[in-house]
């Protein structure tokens, strides 16, 4: 999967949730969206990038959500 | 006239709390006040002769055939224009009336060709019937002046106007004005010289006529007649079915001779259309038997090889073998499906079931991905259900109508006509659109506010409207307290009240003057029942889902939800796009919009389907393309979609299709996608199968088989054969059994059955124990999700921005005569109205570039380049250009980009930064496309090397 495209899409999601004043709620919102709507290959590609990138171009909120909610995003859906 | 057995009572029914009792021919009759004597008589079983009167139109009183006598009243009043009064005593038959009517009819017939035996209306003519009714036996004035030598106007491809047969009853003129709202017909001259004429032209074709056919249906003689009837004669039987074009879902009667369609007549009982239709549904059905139909399955091992015609057995076995081979080689997740919004609910349900149960994956999507997927997301988040809130009839109770990013008179013409009826009655209109769509200024309709925003700024505009509502104290506080989540509302109120959302702050972004926004917001919030209708101009943006939520916020904040006349109404594009979404076509949802991760739902389906189901969301269409190019997605089954033409960035799409090892296309024609296919499975048109469609108002309507499938099988049968070949058994013997399974598994469909649909005609879901006859209006006492949820809708500018290299914004849409990718309408005479896609641009932009009307113009974007012919139009605003995507060679989607909605990946078709320049030849892509298409057509006809003789 084209990682630039995935990053762009993830950052768009992040941009939507930036409006949420509570950072924890925003971060959980990003995570929930990725878990509910992104296919596994896409999520795994994003984590592969997050785990290896030196200078990530992921938006801070997205990085935070990926880091904080790894199990939710990669694990079994709820 | 049609074959429909409808007792025409002559004038429209009235509703009133007051009732009037009168006597007609000694029969006591009680009817609502305001009813005509003619209608009251019909209610009593007394049919008064008539010619100019019909229940579809307000009375006119011109023919004088319906005269009656009223006790203690002088003269012979026309019963169509005389209203009932308490105690009135009416006589409809006596010697005086007999003589009068026969005299009137004699005068009519004296100027009418007496060619009944060879007339196209023979056997189905009101004039003929009424002549018999009044006992006409001789015509004494046959040698007088007449119109018998007048020339027939055959300019319209679908109907002819023969003035020699016209009785100037004005039914056609009134149908055009009162029903269609186009006002293209008029009565010219006076007295004996009175003639019906098409306004704005020498003949029908050059006039303002939009060829809806309402005039043809209204004509009581053969003056206006379908050419198909003139050529083939009167139909013998009629089958009620549903139009396969737009999301209005008009009920049509297919009038047949054997298995041949003679004409389509809109069903007077149709819940969505009430007897009206448009140029597509009424006339453009010839594609169904077009010579381009492919009726034999074909396979090939590569797209550079000729097709080989094979038996159904071989095609199905080959397809199943290939799909299983791919799964064994590349993994289960390497294949998927695309369901069709043009196929039936039952067929769509089967394809997603095939994907989930037989393929074992959730890689299933539908073309709603590229149109209304943000509607599904946005309305689910806010209101709790992924569907519009009203029925179409609701518009007749709206006081303020806000149309956002939709062009109903072109895209949803029958509903557009209904909306115009309400607007002519005095409802106020707000249009938010970059273009001056027809509704902005059309006969007897003018928008109070046209918010001419820049493409891509919808969310800034909806926020500004909501800002005014909140900061000027226009919130319906009682509604919000009773019906909505308090915490979410308070958070939203604080958010939206921030000055950055004010009309003054957003004007520089949207291009809409602040005072205009404030006035529109006040009108919406305080003007009575306010209804929002929106289309793809809302959804097809990078913030499509945000905008849908913004619309829902605005409706909730002003209490405009949960009763007739208000609501949030997505105008769905294709005939069954609502249904395809309802049926579980999205990769994250099972039928009924239930997430695949929901354990209880999954267990329910597993218990009936007998296989374990994945709890992982699958790939969406754009994700499938990316995965194909990346090499992990190898096989795709596409039923009734043309992604190579309809999806954005054609170069990217065709790269993905070329990356597949097995592309299976099931369609009527060798469409653009099929040119990249390895298996072609012939499809069946809506005339060749039973099933249901669900329209934009959640109305489930039957389609009924009127002819045998040209390729032997209906589409659902093909999917079933494929499933069986894959080792997952399906044994439905009729689509009704599929619907029964849908009903068992889907709470909103629990009470839907073919028996109920046959009884009611149609039904709007939810249809279950709580709502056994369906639900015209949703969220009446509470939202589907319980409390309505306000969502934060920050405006985020699209990344598709203009710059010095690409200084203009391209937005795309559709026009009246063509439909979507044009696979159907391009194979009809509708091409006379739209033979090619045109680029509309403002005179200032044209002058800046030296472009004249009709010039070839190169359109360059970051994605690609194409060439279109220019039309200079004041409808555009400077800086914005527009085109359609109905013709594959136009390459409109070569230019559009993959930029998409943040929540759903719905492409941002409505915003593409472009530059224009005058050119002399097609683009490189267009030349390559023409060459590729030519090669593929040769491969279609060419026998493969070593093929058996």
PDB file of N, CA and C in Angstrom, chain A residues 1-2 5-6 8-9 12-13 15-17 19-22 25 33-43 74-78, chain B residues 333 363 377 491 542 546 549 588 595 597 615-620 623 626-627 630 632 791-792 794 796 799 898-900 902-903 905:
ATOM      1  N   UNK A   1       0.851  -1.200   0.000  1.00  0.00           N
ATOM      2  CA  UNK A   1       0.000   0.000   0.000  1.00  0.00           C
ATOM      3  C   UNK A   1       0.887   1.251   0.000  1.00  0.00           C
ATOM      4  N   UNK A   2       0.479   2.195  -0.766  1.00  0.00           N
ATOM      5  CA  UNK A   2       1.246   3.431  -0.894  1.00  0.00           C
ATOM      6  C   UNK A   2       1.208   4.188   0.446  1.00  0.00           C
ATOM      7  N   UNK A   5       0.082   7.827   0.624  1.00  0.00           N
ATOM      8  CA  UNK A   5      -1.370   7.968   0.532  1.00  0.00           C
ATOM      9  C   UNK A   5      -2.025   7.656   1.882  1.00  0.00           C
ATOM     10  N   UNK A   6      -1.544   6.612   2.528  1.00  0.00           N
ATOM     11  CA  UNK A   6      -2.113   6.248   3.834  1.00  0.00           C
ATOM     12  C   UNK A   6      -1.859   7.339   4.869  1.00  0.00           C
ATOM     13  N   UNK A   8      -1.466  10.464   4.273  1.00  0.00           N
ATOM     14  CA  UNK A   8      -2.347  11.579   3.923  1.00  0.00           C
ATOM     15  C   UNK A   8      -3.763  11.338   4.455  1.00  0.00           C
ATOM     16  N   UNK A   9      -4.248  10.118   4.245  1.00  0.00           N
ATOM     17  CA  UNK A   9      -5.598   9.790   4.721  1.00  0.00           C
ATOM     18  C   UNK A   9      -5.661   9.837   6.249  1.00  0.00           C
ATOM     19  N   UNK A  12      -5.774  13.332   7.427  1.00  0.00           N
ATOM     20  CA  UNK A  12      -7.109  13.932   7.228  1.00  0.00           C
ATOM     21  C   UNK A  12      -8.019  13.575   8.401  1.00  0.00           C
ATOM     22  N   UNK A  13      -7.947  12.325   8.832  1.00  0.00           N
ATOM     23  CA  UNK A  13      -8.755  11.903   9.984  1.00  0.00           C
ATOM     24  C   UNK A  13      -8.344  12.707  11.214  1.00  0.00           C
ATOM     25  N   UNK A  15      -7.055  15.632  11.248  1.00  0.00           N
ATOM     26  CA  UNK A  15      -7.494  17.024  11.105  1.00  0.00           C
ATOM     27  C   UNK A  15      -8.951  17.178  11.541  1.00  0.00           C
ATOM     28  N   UNK A  16      -9.780  16.169  11.244  1.00  0.00           N
ATOM     29  CA  UNK A  16     -11.168  16.256  11.686  1.00  0.00           C
ATOM     30  C   UNK A  16     -11.239  16.261  13.210  1.00  0.00           C
ATOM     31  N   UNK A  17     -10.513  15.355  13.847  1.00  0.00           N
ATOM     32  CA  UNK A  17     -10.631  15.219  15.311  1.00  0.00           C
ATOM     33  C   UNK A  17      -9.890  16.319  16.073  1.00  0.00           C
ATOM     34  N   UNK A  19     -10.645  19.234  16.120  1.00  0.00           N
ATOM     35  CA  UNK A  19     -11.643  20.168  16.646  1.00  0.00           C
ATOM     36  C   UNK A  19     -12.066  19.800  18.066  1.00  0.00           C
ATOM     37  N   UNK A  20     -11.863  18.552  18.434  1.00  0.00           N
ATOM     38  CA  UNK A  20     -12.268  18.100  19.759  1.00  0.00           C
ATOM     39  C   UNK A  20     -11.337  18.702  20.830  1.00  0.00           C
ATOM     40  N   UNK A  21     -11.882  19.464  21.768  1.00  0.00           N
ATOM     41  CA  UNK A  21     -11.020  20.128  22.753  1.00  0.00           C
ATOM     42  C   UNK A  21     -10.339  19.173  23.732  1.00  0.00           C
ATOM     43  N   UNK A  22     -10.961  18.062  23.995  1.00  0.00           N
ATOM     44  CA  UNK A  22     -10.364  17.092  24.920  1.00  0.00           C
ATOM     45  C   UNK A  22      -9.425  16.188  24.126  1.00  0.00           C
ATOM     46  N   UNK A  25     -10.058  12.434  24.133  1.00  0.00           N
ATOM     47  CA  UNK A  25     -11.226  12.064  23.328  1.00  0.00           C
ATOM     48  C   UNK A  25     -10.869  12.100  21.843  1.00  0.00           C
ATOM     49  N   UNK A  33     -11.803   5.403  14.664  1.00  0.00           N
ATOM     50  CA  UNK A  33     -12.087   5.496  13.232  1.00  0.00           C
ATOM     51  C   UNK A  33     -11.207   4.527  12.441  1.00  0.00           C
ATOM     52  N   UNK A  34      -9.937   4.509  12.773  1.00  0.00           N
ATOM     53  CA  UNK A  34      -9.017   3.592  12.072  1.00  0.00           C
ATOM     54  C   UNK A  34      -9.439   2.139  12.303  1.00  0.00           C
ATOM     55  N   UNK A  35      -9.800   1.825  13.530  1.00  0.00           N
ATOM     56  CA  UNK A  35     -10.157   0.436  13.853  1.00  0.00           C
ATOM     57  C   UNK A  35     -11.432   0.000  13.154  1.00  0.00           C
ATOM     58  N   UNK A  36     -12.365   0.912  13.025  1.00  0.00           N
ATOM     59  CA  UNK A  36     -13.680   0.536  12.479  1.00  0.00           C
ATOM     60  C   UNK A  36     -13.750   0.603  10.963  1.00  0.00           C
ATOM     61  N   UNK A  37     -12.892   1.413  10.355  1.00  0.00           N
ATOM     62  CA  UNK A  37     -13.054   1.636   8.915  1.00  0.00           C
ATOM     63  C   UNK A  37     -11.837   1.246   8.062  1.00  0.00           C
ATOM     64  N   UNK A  38     -10.701   1.054   8.660  1.00  0.00           N
ATOM     65  CA  UNK A  38      -9.512   0.743   7.857  1.00  0.00           C
ATOM     66  C   UNK A  38      -9.269  -0.761   7.835  1.00  0.00           C
ATOM     67  N   UNK A  39      -8.987  -1.267   6.657  1.00  0.00           N
ATOM     68  CA  UNK A  39      -8.654  -2.671   6.496  1.00  0.00           C
ATOM     69  C   UNK A  39      -7.298  -2.951   7.153  1.00  0.00           C
ATOM     70  N   UNK A  40      -7.110  -4.215   7.545  1.00  0.00           N
ATOM     71  CA  UNK A  40      -5.933  -4.581   8.340  1.00  0.00           C
ATOM     72  C   UNK A  40      -4.623  -4.214   7.658  1.00  0.00           C
ATOM     73  N   UNK A  41      -4.516  -4.457   6.330  1.00  0.00           N
ATOM     74  CA  UNK A  41      -3.275  -4.121   5.624  1.00  0.00           C
ATOM     75  C   UNK A  41      -2.933  -2.647   5.761  1.00  0.00           C
ATOM     76  N   UNK A  42      -3.953  -1.841   5.738  1.00  0.00           N
ATOM     77  CA  UNK A  42      -3.715  -0.396   5.821  1.00  0.00           C
ATOM     78  C   UNK A  42      -3.215  -0.023   7.213  1.00  0.00           C
ATOM     79  N   UNK A  43      -3.841  -0.611   8.220  1.00  0.00           N
ATOM     80  CA  UNK A  43      -3.414  -0.307   9.604  1.00  0.00           C
ATOM     81  C   UNK A  43      -1.998  -0.816   9.855  1.00  0.00           C
ATOM     82  N   UNK A  74      -4.923  -2.383  16.201  1.00  0.00           N
ATOM     83  CA  UNK A  74      -4.431  -3.592  15.548  1.00  0.00           C
ATOM     84  C   UNK A  74      -5.138  -4.856  16.008  1.00  0.00           C
ATOM     85  N   UNK A  75      -5.752  -4.773  17.173  1.00  0.00           N
ATOM     86  CA  UNK A  75      -6.313  -5.981  17.751  1.00  0.00           C
ATOM     87  C   UNK A  75      -7.702  -6.269  17.274  1.00  0.00           C
ATOM     88  N   UNK A  76      -8.359  -7.117  18.020  1.00  0.00           N
ATOM     89  CA  UNK A  76      -9.723  -7.497  17.668  1.00  0.00           C
ATOM     90  C   UNK A  76     -10.647  -6.289  17.801  1.00  0.00           C
ATOM     91  N   UNK A  77     -11.587  -6.215  16.892  1.00  0.00           N
ATOM     92  CA  UNK A  77     -12.568  -5.125  16.936  1.00  0.00           C
ATOM     93  C   UNK A  77     -13.519  -5.319  18.118  1.00  0.00           C
ATOM     94  N   UNK A  78     -14.059  -4.205  18.564  1.00  0.00           N
ATOM     95  CA  UNK A  78     -15.056  -4.281  19.634  1.00  0.00           C
ATOM     96  C   UNK A  78     -16.405  -3.844  19.092  1.00  0.00           C
TER      97      UNK A  78
ATOM     98  N   UNK B 333      -7.514 -12.744   1.522  1.00  0.00           N
ATOM     99  CA  UNK B 333      -7.875 -11.328   1.398  1.00  0.00           C
ATOM    100  C   UNK B 333      -7.494 -10.730   0.051  1.00  0.00           C
ATOM    101  N   UNK B 363     -14.161  -7.756   1.838  1.00  0.00           N
ATOM    102  CA  UNK B 363     -13.747  -6.846   0.771  1.00  0.00           C
ATOM    103  C   UNK B 363     -14.884  -6.654  -0.228  1.00  0.00           C
ATOM    104  N   UNK B 377     -22.271   7.817   6.682  1.00  0.00           N
ATOM    105  CA  UNK B 377     -21.467   8.074   7.884  1.00  0.00           C
ATOM    106  C   UNK B 377     -22.053   9.232   8.698  1.00  0.00           C
ATOM    107  N   UNK B 491     -21.226  21.496  23.892  1.00  0.00           N
ATOM    108  CA  UNK B 491     -19.877  21.580  23.306  1.00  0.00           C
ATOM    109  C   UNK B 491     -19.953  22.213  21.908  1.00  0.00           C
ATOM    110  N   UNK B 542     -13.558  16.538   0.281  1.00  0.00           N
ATOM    111  CA  UNK B 542     -12.676  15.996   1.316  1.00  0.00           C
ATOM    112  C   UNK B 542     -13.317  16.143   2.698  1.00  0.00           C
ATOM    113  N   UNK B 546     -18.135  15.644   7.044  1.00  0.00           N
ATOM    114  CA  UNK B 546     -18.266  16.778   7.964  1.00  0.00           C
ATOM    115  C   UNK B 546     -19.454  17.643   7.570  1.00  0.00           C
ATOM    116  N   UNK B 549     -22.741  16.090   8.535  1.00  0.00           N
ATOM    117  CA  UNK B 549     -22.977  16.280   9.972  1.00  0.00           C
ATOM    118  C   UNK B 549     -23.355  17.729  10.262  1.00  0.00           C
ATOM    119  N   UNK B 588     -17.451  -2.547   6.006  1.00  0.00           N
ATOM    120  CA  UNK B 588     -17.438  -2.576   7.464  1.00  0.00           C
ATOM    121  C   UNK B 588     -18.808  -2.896   8.051  1.00  0.00           C
ATOM    122  N   UNK B 595     -22.147  -2.981  12.241  1.00  0.00           N
ATOM    123  CA  UNK B 595     -20.710  -3.145  12.038  1.00  0.00           C
ATOM    124  C   UNK B 595     -20.309  -4.619  12.143  1.00  0.00           C
ATOM    125  N   UNK B 597     -17.899  -5.883  13.437  1.00  0.00           N
ATOM    126  CA  UNK B 597     -17.303  -6.240  14.721  1.00  0.00           C
ATOM    127  C   UNK B 597     -18.360  -6.527  15.790  1.00  0.00           C
ATOM    128  N   UNK B 615     -14.496 -10.445  11.421  1.00  0.00           N
ATOM    129  CA  UNK B 615     -14.850  -9.234  12.175  1.00  0.00           C
ATOM    130  C   UNK B 615     -13.988  -8.047  11.770  1.00  0.00           C
ATOM    131  N   UNK B 616     -13.211  -8.218  10.700  1.00  0.00           N
ATOM    132  CA  UNK B 616     -12.320  -7.147  10.243  1.00  0.00           C
ATOM    133  C   UNK B 616     -12.966  -6.363   9.105  1.00  0.00           C
ATOM    134  N   UNK B 617     -12.950  -5.028   9.156  1.00  0.00           N
ATOM    135  CA  UNK B 617     -13.448  -4.274   8.003  1.00  0.00           C
ATOM    136  C   UNK B 617     -12.616  -4.586   6.763  1.00  0.00           C
ATOM    137  N   UNK B 618     -13.282  -4.648   5.628  1.00  0.00           N
ATOM    138  CA  UNK B 618     -12.569  -4.957   4.389  1.00  0.00           C
ATOM    139  C   UNK B 618     -12.098  -3.710   3.663  1.00  0.00           C
ATOM    140  N   UNK B 619     -11.643  -3.927   2.441  1.00  0.00           N
ATOM    141  CA  UNK B 619     -11.126  -2.828   1.618  1.00  0.00           C
ATOM    142  C   UNK B 619     -12.276  -2.069   0.968  1.00  0.00           C
ATOM    143  N   UNK B 620     -12.163  -0.736   0.956  1.00  0.00           N
ATOM    144  CA  UNK B 620     -13.071   0.091   0.194  1.00  0.00           C
ATOM    145  C   UNK B 620     -12.532   0.182  -1.238  1.00  0.00           C
ATOM    146  N   UNK B 623      -9.242   1.696  -1.733  1.00  0.00           N
ATOM    147  CA  UNK B 623      -8.232   0.856  -1.077  1.00  0.00           C
ATOM    148  C   UNK B 623      -7.941  -0.374  -1.927  1.00  0.00           C
ATOM    149  N   UNK B 626      -5.485   0.676  -4.511  1.00  0.00           N
ATOM    150  CA  UNK B 626      -4.130   0.818  -3.949  1.00  0.00           C
ATOM    151  C   UNK B 626      -3.515  -0.545  -3.664  1.00  0.00           C
ATOM    152  N   UNK B 627      -4.326  -1.459  -3.120  1.00  0.00           N
ATOM    153  CA  UNK B 627      -3.803  -2.793  -2.799  1.00  0.00           C
ATOM    154  C   UNK B 627      -3.473  -3.567  -4.063  1.00  0.00           C
ATOM    155  N   UNK B 630      -0.266  -2.301  -5.229  1.00  0.00           N
ATOM    156  CA  UNK B 630       0.783  -2.763  -4.311  1.00  0.00           C
ATOM    157  C   UNK B 630       1.032  -4.276  -4.435  1.00  0.00           C
ATOM    158  N   UNK B 632      -1.127  -6.895  -3.457  1.00  0.00           N
ATOM    159  CA  UNK B 632      -1.757  -7.815  -2.505  1.00  0.00           C
ATOM    160  C   UNK B 632      -3.229  -8.067  -2.801  1.00  0.00           C
ATOM    161  N   UNK B 791     -22.273  17.169  16.286  1.00  0.00           N
ATOM    162  CA  UNK B 791     -20.870  16.845  16.033  1.00  0.00           C
ATOM    163  C   UNK B 791     -20.100  18.120  15.702  1.00  0.00           C
ATOM    164  N   UNK B 792     -18.864  18.165  16.103  1.00  0.00           N
ATOM    165  CA  UNK B 792     -18.019  19.320  15.803  1.00  0.00           C
ATOM    166  C   UNK B 792     -17.602  19.257  14.340  1.00  0.00           C
ATOM    167  N   UNK B 794     -15.262  21.392  12.251  1.00  0.00           N
ATOM    168  CA  UNK B 794     -14.265  22.411  11.893  1.00  0.00           C
ATOM    169  C   UNK B 794     -14.048  22.419  10.383  1.00  0.00           C
ATOM    170  N   UNK B 796     -11.894  22.524   7.320  1.00  0.00           N
ATOM    171  CA  UNK B 796     -10.508  22.235   6.944  1.00  0.00           C
ATOM    172  C   UNK B 796     -10.419  22.376   5.430  1.00  0.00           C
ATOM    173  N   UNK B 799      -6.887  20.133   0.257  1.00  0.00           N
ATOM    174  CA  UNK B 799      -5.509  20.295  -0.231  1.00  0.00           C
ATOM    175  C   UNK B 799      -5.470  20.487  -1.739  1.00  0.00           C
ATOM    176  N   UNK B 898      -7.438  11.759  -6.654  1.00  0.00           N
ATOM    177  CA  UNK B 898      -7.821  10.777  -5.634  1.00  0.00           C
ATOM    178  C   UNK B 898      -8.090  11.417  -4.285  1.00  0.00           C
ATOM    179  N   UNK B 899      -7.973  12.703  -4.202  1.00  0.00           N
ATOM    180  CA  UNK B 899      -8.270  13.354  -2.930  1.00  0.00           C
ATOM    181  C   UNK B 899      -9.690  12.966  -2.511  1.00  0.00           C
ATOM    182  N   UNK B 900      -9.875  12.642  -1.235  1.00  0.00           N
ATOM    183  CA  UNK B 900     -11.163  12.062  -0.861  1.00  0.00           C
ATOM    184  C   UNK B 900     -11.597  12.502   0.530  1.00  0.00           C
ATOM    185  N   UNK B 902     -12.399  12.489   4.294  1.00  0.00           N
ATOM    186  CA  UNK B 902     -11.550  11.965   5.363  1.00  0.00           C
ATOM    187  C   UNK B 902     -12.144  10.716   6.021  1.00  0.00           C
ATOM    188  N   UNK B 903     -13.488  10.634   6.086  1.00  0.00           N
ATOM    189  CA  UNK B 903     -14.108   9.529   6.827  1.00  0.00           C
ATOM    190  C   UNK B 903     -14.394   8.328   5.956  1.00  0.00           C
ATOM    191  N   UNK B 905     -13.508   8.048   2.260  1.00  0.00           N
ATOM    192  CA  UNK B 905     -12.795   7.932   0.975  1.00  0.00           C
ATOM    193  C   UNK B 905     -13.678   8.256  -0.229  1.00  0.00           C
TER     194      UNK B 905
END
